[in-house]
PDB file of C-alpha atoms in Angstrom:
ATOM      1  CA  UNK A   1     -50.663  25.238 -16.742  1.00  0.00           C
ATOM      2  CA  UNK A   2     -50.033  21.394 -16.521  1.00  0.00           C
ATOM      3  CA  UNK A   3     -46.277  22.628 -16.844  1.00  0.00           C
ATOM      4  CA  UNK A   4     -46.313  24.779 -14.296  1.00  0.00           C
ATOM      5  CA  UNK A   5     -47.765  22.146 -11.789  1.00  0.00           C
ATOM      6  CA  UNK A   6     -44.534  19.695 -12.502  1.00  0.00           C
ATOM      7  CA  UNK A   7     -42.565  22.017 -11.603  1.00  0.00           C
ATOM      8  CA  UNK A   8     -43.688  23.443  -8.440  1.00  0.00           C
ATOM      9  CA  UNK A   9     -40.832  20.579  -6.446  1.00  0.00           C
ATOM     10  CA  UNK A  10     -43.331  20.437  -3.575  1.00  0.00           C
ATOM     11  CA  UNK A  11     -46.321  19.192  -5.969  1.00  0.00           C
ATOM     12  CA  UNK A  12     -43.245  16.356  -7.496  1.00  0.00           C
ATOM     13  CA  UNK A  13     -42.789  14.979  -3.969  1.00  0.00           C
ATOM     14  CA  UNK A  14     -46.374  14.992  -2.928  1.00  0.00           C
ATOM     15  CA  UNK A  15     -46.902  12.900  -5.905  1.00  0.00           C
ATOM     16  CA  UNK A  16     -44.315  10.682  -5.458  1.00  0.00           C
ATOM     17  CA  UNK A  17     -45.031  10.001  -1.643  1.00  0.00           C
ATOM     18  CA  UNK A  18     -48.720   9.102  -2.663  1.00  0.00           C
ATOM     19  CA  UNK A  19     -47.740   6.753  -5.229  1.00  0.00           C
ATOM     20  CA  UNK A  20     -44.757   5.076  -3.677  1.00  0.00           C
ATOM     21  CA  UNK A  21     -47.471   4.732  -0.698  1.00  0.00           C
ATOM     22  CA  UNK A  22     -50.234   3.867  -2.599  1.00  0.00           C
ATOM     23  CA  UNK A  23     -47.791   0.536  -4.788  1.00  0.00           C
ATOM     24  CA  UNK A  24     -46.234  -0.647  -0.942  1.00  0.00           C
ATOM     25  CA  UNK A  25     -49.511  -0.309   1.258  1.00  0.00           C
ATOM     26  CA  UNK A  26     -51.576  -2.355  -2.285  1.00  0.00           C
ATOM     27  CA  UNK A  27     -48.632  -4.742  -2.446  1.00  0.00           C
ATOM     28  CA  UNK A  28     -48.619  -6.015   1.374  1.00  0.00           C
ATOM     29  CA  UNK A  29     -52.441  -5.225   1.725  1.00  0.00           C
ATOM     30  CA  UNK A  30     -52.541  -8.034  -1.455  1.00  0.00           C
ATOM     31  CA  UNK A  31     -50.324 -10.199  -0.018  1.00  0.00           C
ATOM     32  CA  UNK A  32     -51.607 -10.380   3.499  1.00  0.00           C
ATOM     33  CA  UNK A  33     -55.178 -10.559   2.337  1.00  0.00           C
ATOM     34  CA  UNK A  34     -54.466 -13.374  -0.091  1.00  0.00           C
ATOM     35  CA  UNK A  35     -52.846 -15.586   2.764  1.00  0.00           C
ATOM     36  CA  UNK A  36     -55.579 -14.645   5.210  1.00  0.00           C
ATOM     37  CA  UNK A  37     -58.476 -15.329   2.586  1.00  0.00           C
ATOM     38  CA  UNK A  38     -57.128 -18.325   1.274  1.00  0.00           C
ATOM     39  CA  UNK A  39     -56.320 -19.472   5.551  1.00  0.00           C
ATOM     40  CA  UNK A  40     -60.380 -18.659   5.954  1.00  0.00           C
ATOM     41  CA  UNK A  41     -61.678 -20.470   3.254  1.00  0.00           C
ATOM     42  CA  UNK A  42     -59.391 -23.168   3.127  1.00  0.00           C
ATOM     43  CA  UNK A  43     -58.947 -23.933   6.272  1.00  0.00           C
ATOM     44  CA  UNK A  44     -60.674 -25.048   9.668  1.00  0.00           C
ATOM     45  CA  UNK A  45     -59.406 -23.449  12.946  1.00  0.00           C
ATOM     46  CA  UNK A  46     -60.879 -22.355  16.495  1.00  0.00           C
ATOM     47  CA  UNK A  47     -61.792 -19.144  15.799  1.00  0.00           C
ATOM     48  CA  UNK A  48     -62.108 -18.790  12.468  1.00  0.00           C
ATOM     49  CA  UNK A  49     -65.569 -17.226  12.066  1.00  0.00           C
ATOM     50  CA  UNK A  50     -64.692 -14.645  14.650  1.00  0.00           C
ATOM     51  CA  UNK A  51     -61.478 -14.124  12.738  1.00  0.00           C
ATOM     52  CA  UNK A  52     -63.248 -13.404   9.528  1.00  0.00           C
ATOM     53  CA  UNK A  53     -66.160 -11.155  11.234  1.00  0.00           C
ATOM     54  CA  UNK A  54     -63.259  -8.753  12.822  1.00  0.00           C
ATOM     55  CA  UNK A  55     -61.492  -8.657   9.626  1.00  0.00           C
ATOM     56  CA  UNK A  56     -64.326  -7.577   7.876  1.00  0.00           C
ATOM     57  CA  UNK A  57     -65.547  -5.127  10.675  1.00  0.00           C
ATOM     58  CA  UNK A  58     -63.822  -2.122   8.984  1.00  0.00           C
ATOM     59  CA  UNK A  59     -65.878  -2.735   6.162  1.00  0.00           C
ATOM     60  CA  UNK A  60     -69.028  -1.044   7.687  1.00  0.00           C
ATOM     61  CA  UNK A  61     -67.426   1.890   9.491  1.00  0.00           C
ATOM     62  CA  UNK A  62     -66.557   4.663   7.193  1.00  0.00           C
ATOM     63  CA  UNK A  63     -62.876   5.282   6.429  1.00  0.00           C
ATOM     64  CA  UNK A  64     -62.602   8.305   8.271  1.00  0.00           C
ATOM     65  CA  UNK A  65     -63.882   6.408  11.604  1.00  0.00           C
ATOM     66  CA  UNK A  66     -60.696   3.964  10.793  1.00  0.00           C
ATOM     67  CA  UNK A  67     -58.219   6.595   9.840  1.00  0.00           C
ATOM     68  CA  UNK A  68     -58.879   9.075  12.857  1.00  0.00           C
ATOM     69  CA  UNK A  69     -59.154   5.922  15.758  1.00  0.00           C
ATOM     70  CA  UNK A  70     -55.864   4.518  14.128  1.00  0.00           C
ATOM     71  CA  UNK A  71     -53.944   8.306  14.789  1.00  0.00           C
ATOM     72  CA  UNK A  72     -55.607   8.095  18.151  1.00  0.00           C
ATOM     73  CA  UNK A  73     -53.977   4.754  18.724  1.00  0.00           C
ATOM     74  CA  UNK A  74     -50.718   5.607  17.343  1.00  0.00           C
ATOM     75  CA  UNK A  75     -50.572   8.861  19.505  1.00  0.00           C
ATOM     76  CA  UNK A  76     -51.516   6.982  22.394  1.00  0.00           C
ATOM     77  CA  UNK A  77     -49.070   4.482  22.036  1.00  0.00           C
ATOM     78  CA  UNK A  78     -46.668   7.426  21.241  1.00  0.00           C
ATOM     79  CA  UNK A  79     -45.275   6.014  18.141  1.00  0.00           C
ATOM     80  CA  UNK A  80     -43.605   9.127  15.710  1.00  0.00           C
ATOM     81  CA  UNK A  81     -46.325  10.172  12.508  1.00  0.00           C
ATOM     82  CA  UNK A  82     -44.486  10.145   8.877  1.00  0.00           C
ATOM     83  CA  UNK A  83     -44.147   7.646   5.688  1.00  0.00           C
ATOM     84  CA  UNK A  84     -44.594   4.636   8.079  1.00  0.00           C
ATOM     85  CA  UNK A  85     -47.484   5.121   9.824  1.00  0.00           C
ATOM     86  CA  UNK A  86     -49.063   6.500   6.789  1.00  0.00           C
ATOM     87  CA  UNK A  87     -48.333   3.449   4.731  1.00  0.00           C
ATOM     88  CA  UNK A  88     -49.762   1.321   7.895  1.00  0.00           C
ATOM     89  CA  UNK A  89     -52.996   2.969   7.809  1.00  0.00           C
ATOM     90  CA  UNK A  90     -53.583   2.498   4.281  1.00  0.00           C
ATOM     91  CA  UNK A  91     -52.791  -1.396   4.869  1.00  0.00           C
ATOM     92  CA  UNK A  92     -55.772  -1.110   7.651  1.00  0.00           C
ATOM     93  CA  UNK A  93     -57.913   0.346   5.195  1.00  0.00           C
ATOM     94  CA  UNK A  94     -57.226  -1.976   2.184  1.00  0.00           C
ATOM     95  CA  UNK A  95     -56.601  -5.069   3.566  1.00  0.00           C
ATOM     96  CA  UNK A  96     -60.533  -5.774   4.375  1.00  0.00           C
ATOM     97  CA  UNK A  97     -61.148  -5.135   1.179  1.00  0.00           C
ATOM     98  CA  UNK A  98     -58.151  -7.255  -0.127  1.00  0.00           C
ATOM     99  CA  UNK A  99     -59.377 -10.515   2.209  1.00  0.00           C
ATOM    100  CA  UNK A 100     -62.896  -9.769   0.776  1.00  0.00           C
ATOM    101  CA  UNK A 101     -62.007  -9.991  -3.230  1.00  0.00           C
ATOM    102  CA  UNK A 102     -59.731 -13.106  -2.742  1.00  0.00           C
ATOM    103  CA  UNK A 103     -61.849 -15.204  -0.474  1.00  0.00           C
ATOM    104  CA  UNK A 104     -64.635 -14.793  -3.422  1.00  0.00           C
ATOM    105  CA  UNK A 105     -62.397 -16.090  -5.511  1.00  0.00           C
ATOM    106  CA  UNK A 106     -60.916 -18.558  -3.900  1.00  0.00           C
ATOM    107  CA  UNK A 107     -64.532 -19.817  -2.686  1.00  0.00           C
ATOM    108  CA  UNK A 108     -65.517 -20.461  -6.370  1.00  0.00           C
ATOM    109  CA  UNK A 109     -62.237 -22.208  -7.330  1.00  0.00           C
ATOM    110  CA  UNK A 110     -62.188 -25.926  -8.086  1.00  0.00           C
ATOM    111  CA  UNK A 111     -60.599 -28.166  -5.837  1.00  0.00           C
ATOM    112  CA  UNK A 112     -60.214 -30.851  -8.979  1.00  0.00           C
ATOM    113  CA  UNK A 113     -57.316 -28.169 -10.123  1.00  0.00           C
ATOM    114  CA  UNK A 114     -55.417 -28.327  -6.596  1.00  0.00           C
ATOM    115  CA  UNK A 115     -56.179 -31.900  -6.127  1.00  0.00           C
ATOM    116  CA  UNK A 116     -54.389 -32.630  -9.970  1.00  0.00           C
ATOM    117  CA  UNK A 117     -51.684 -30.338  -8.782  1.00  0.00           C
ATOM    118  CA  UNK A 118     -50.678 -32.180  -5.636  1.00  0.00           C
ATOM    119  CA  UNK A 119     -50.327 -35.560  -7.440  1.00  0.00           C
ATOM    120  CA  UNK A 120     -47.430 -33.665  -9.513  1.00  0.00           C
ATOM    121  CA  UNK A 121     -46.010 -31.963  -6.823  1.00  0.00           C
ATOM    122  CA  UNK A 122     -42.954 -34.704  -6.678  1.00  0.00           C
ATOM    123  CA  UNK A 123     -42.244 -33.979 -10.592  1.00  0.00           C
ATOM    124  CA  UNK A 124     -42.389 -30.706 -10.237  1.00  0.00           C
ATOM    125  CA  UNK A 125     -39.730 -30.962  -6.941  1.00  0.00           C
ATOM    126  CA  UNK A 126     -42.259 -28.451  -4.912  1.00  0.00           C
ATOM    127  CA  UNK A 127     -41.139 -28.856  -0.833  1.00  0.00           C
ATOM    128  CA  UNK A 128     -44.336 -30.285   0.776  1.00  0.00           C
ATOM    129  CA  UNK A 129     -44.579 -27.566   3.063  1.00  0.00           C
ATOM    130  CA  UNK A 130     -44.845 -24.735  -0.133  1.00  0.00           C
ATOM    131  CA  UNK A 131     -46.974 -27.249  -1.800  1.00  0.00           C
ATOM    132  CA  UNK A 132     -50.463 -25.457  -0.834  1.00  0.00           C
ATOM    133  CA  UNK A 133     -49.080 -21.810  -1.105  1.00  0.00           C
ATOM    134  CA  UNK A 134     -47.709 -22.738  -4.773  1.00  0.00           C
ATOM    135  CA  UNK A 135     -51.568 -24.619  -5.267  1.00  0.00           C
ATOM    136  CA  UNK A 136     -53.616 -21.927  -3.467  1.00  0.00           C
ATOM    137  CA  UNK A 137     -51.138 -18.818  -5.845  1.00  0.00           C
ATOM    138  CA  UNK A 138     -51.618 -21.098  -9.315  1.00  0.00           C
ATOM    139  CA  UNK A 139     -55.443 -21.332  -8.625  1.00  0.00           C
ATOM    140  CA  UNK A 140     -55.851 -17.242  -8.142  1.00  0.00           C
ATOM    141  CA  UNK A 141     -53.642 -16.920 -10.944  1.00  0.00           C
ATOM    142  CA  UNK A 142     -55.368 -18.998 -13.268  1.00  0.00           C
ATOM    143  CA  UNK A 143     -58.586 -17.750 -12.095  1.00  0.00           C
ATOM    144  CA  UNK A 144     -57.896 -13.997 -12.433  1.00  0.00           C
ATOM    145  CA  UNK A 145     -56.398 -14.957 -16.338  1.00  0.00           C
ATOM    146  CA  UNK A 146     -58.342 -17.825 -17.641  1.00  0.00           C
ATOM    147  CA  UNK A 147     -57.407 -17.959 -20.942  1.00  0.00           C
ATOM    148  CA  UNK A 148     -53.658 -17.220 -20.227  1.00  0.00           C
ATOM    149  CA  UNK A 149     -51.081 -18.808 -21.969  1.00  0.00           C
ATOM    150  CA  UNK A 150     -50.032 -20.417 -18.148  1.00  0.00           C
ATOM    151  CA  UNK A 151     -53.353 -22.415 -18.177  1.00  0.00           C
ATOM    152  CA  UNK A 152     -53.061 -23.982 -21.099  1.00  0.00           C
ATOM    153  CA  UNK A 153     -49.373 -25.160 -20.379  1.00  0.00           C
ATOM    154  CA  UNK A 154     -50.904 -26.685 -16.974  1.00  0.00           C
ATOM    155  CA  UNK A 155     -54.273 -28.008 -19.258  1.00  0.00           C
ATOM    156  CA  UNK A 156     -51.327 -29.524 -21.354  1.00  0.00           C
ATOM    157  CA  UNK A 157     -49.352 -31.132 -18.613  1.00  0.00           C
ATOM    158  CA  UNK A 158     -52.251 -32.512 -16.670  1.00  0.00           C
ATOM    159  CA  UNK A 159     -53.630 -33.989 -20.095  1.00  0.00           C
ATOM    160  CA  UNK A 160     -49.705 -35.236 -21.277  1.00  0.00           C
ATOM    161  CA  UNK A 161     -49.549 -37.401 -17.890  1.00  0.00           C
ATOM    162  CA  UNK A 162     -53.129 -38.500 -17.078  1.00  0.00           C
ATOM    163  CA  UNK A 163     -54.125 -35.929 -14.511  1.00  0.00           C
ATOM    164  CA  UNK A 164     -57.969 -34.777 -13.981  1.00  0.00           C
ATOM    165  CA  UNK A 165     -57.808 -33.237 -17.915  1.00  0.00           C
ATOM    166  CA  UNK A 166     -59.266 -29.940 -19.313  1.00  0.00           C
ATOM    167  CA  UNK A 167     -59.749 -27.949 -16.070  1.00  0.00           C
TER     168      UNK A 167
END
């Protein structure tokens, strides 16, 4: 019977929409959230805690609360339903979640690693103003794969030129 469900062509393109929604809204919901976490916990700004407590908000209101008062909104603004506002909504859903897993994280991370990391940011020919996004990216990195063959190349060039050593 699992045959039979492939080839029923509206089953194929239900299962394509979901996943080619599912890999863009986890993609930008990961991107945005890792910007805004590491901007919240890095950072000091007017507004910040207020910031974080919004972001959060959707967080204690079950999906369904989210999902039906962002198709009220969309109506109401009269923009068209399809692959675009579907994709949108499952940003709004994710991307609390997304700002929530990074900014624990990035709250544990040592700042020894992205202090050693600025004092080779002219070898490495990194543009001052990417400088913290390349920093803030190589800290998640090396904190989501520890024992990755990337963190023992950086161990190895801190060590080589008198940086802060083992991290």
């Amino acid at each position: 019977w699992y045959a039979q469900v492939f080839d029923d062509m509206r089953l194929r393109k239900a299962l394509w929409n979901s996943a080619v929604i599912a890999i863009v809204s986890a993609a930008i919901s990961t991107a945005i959230g890792t910007v805004t976490a590491l901007a919240i916990v890095r950072r000091e700004f007017p507004g910040r805690d207020t910031l974080s407590t919004i972001l959060m908000a959707p967080l204690v209101l079950p999906e369904i609360v989210v999902a039906v008062g962002f198709l009220v909104f969309m109506v109401v603004i009269n923009v068209r339903l399809g692959f675009f506002t579907l994709i949108v909504g499952h940003i709004l859903v994710s991307l609390p979640f997304a700002i929530l897993i990074v900014r624990a994280s990035a709250s544990a991370l040592d700042r020894r690693l992205e202090e050693a990391a600025a004092e080779y940011r002219e070898a490495l020919r990194i543009r001052p103003r990417d400088e913290e996004l390349v920093i803030a990216l190589a800290r998640v990195w090396l904190r989501l794969g520890r024992m990755g063959p990337a963190r023992l190349l950086l161990e190895d060039l801190l060590t080589e030129h008198g940086g802060a050593g083992r991290a």
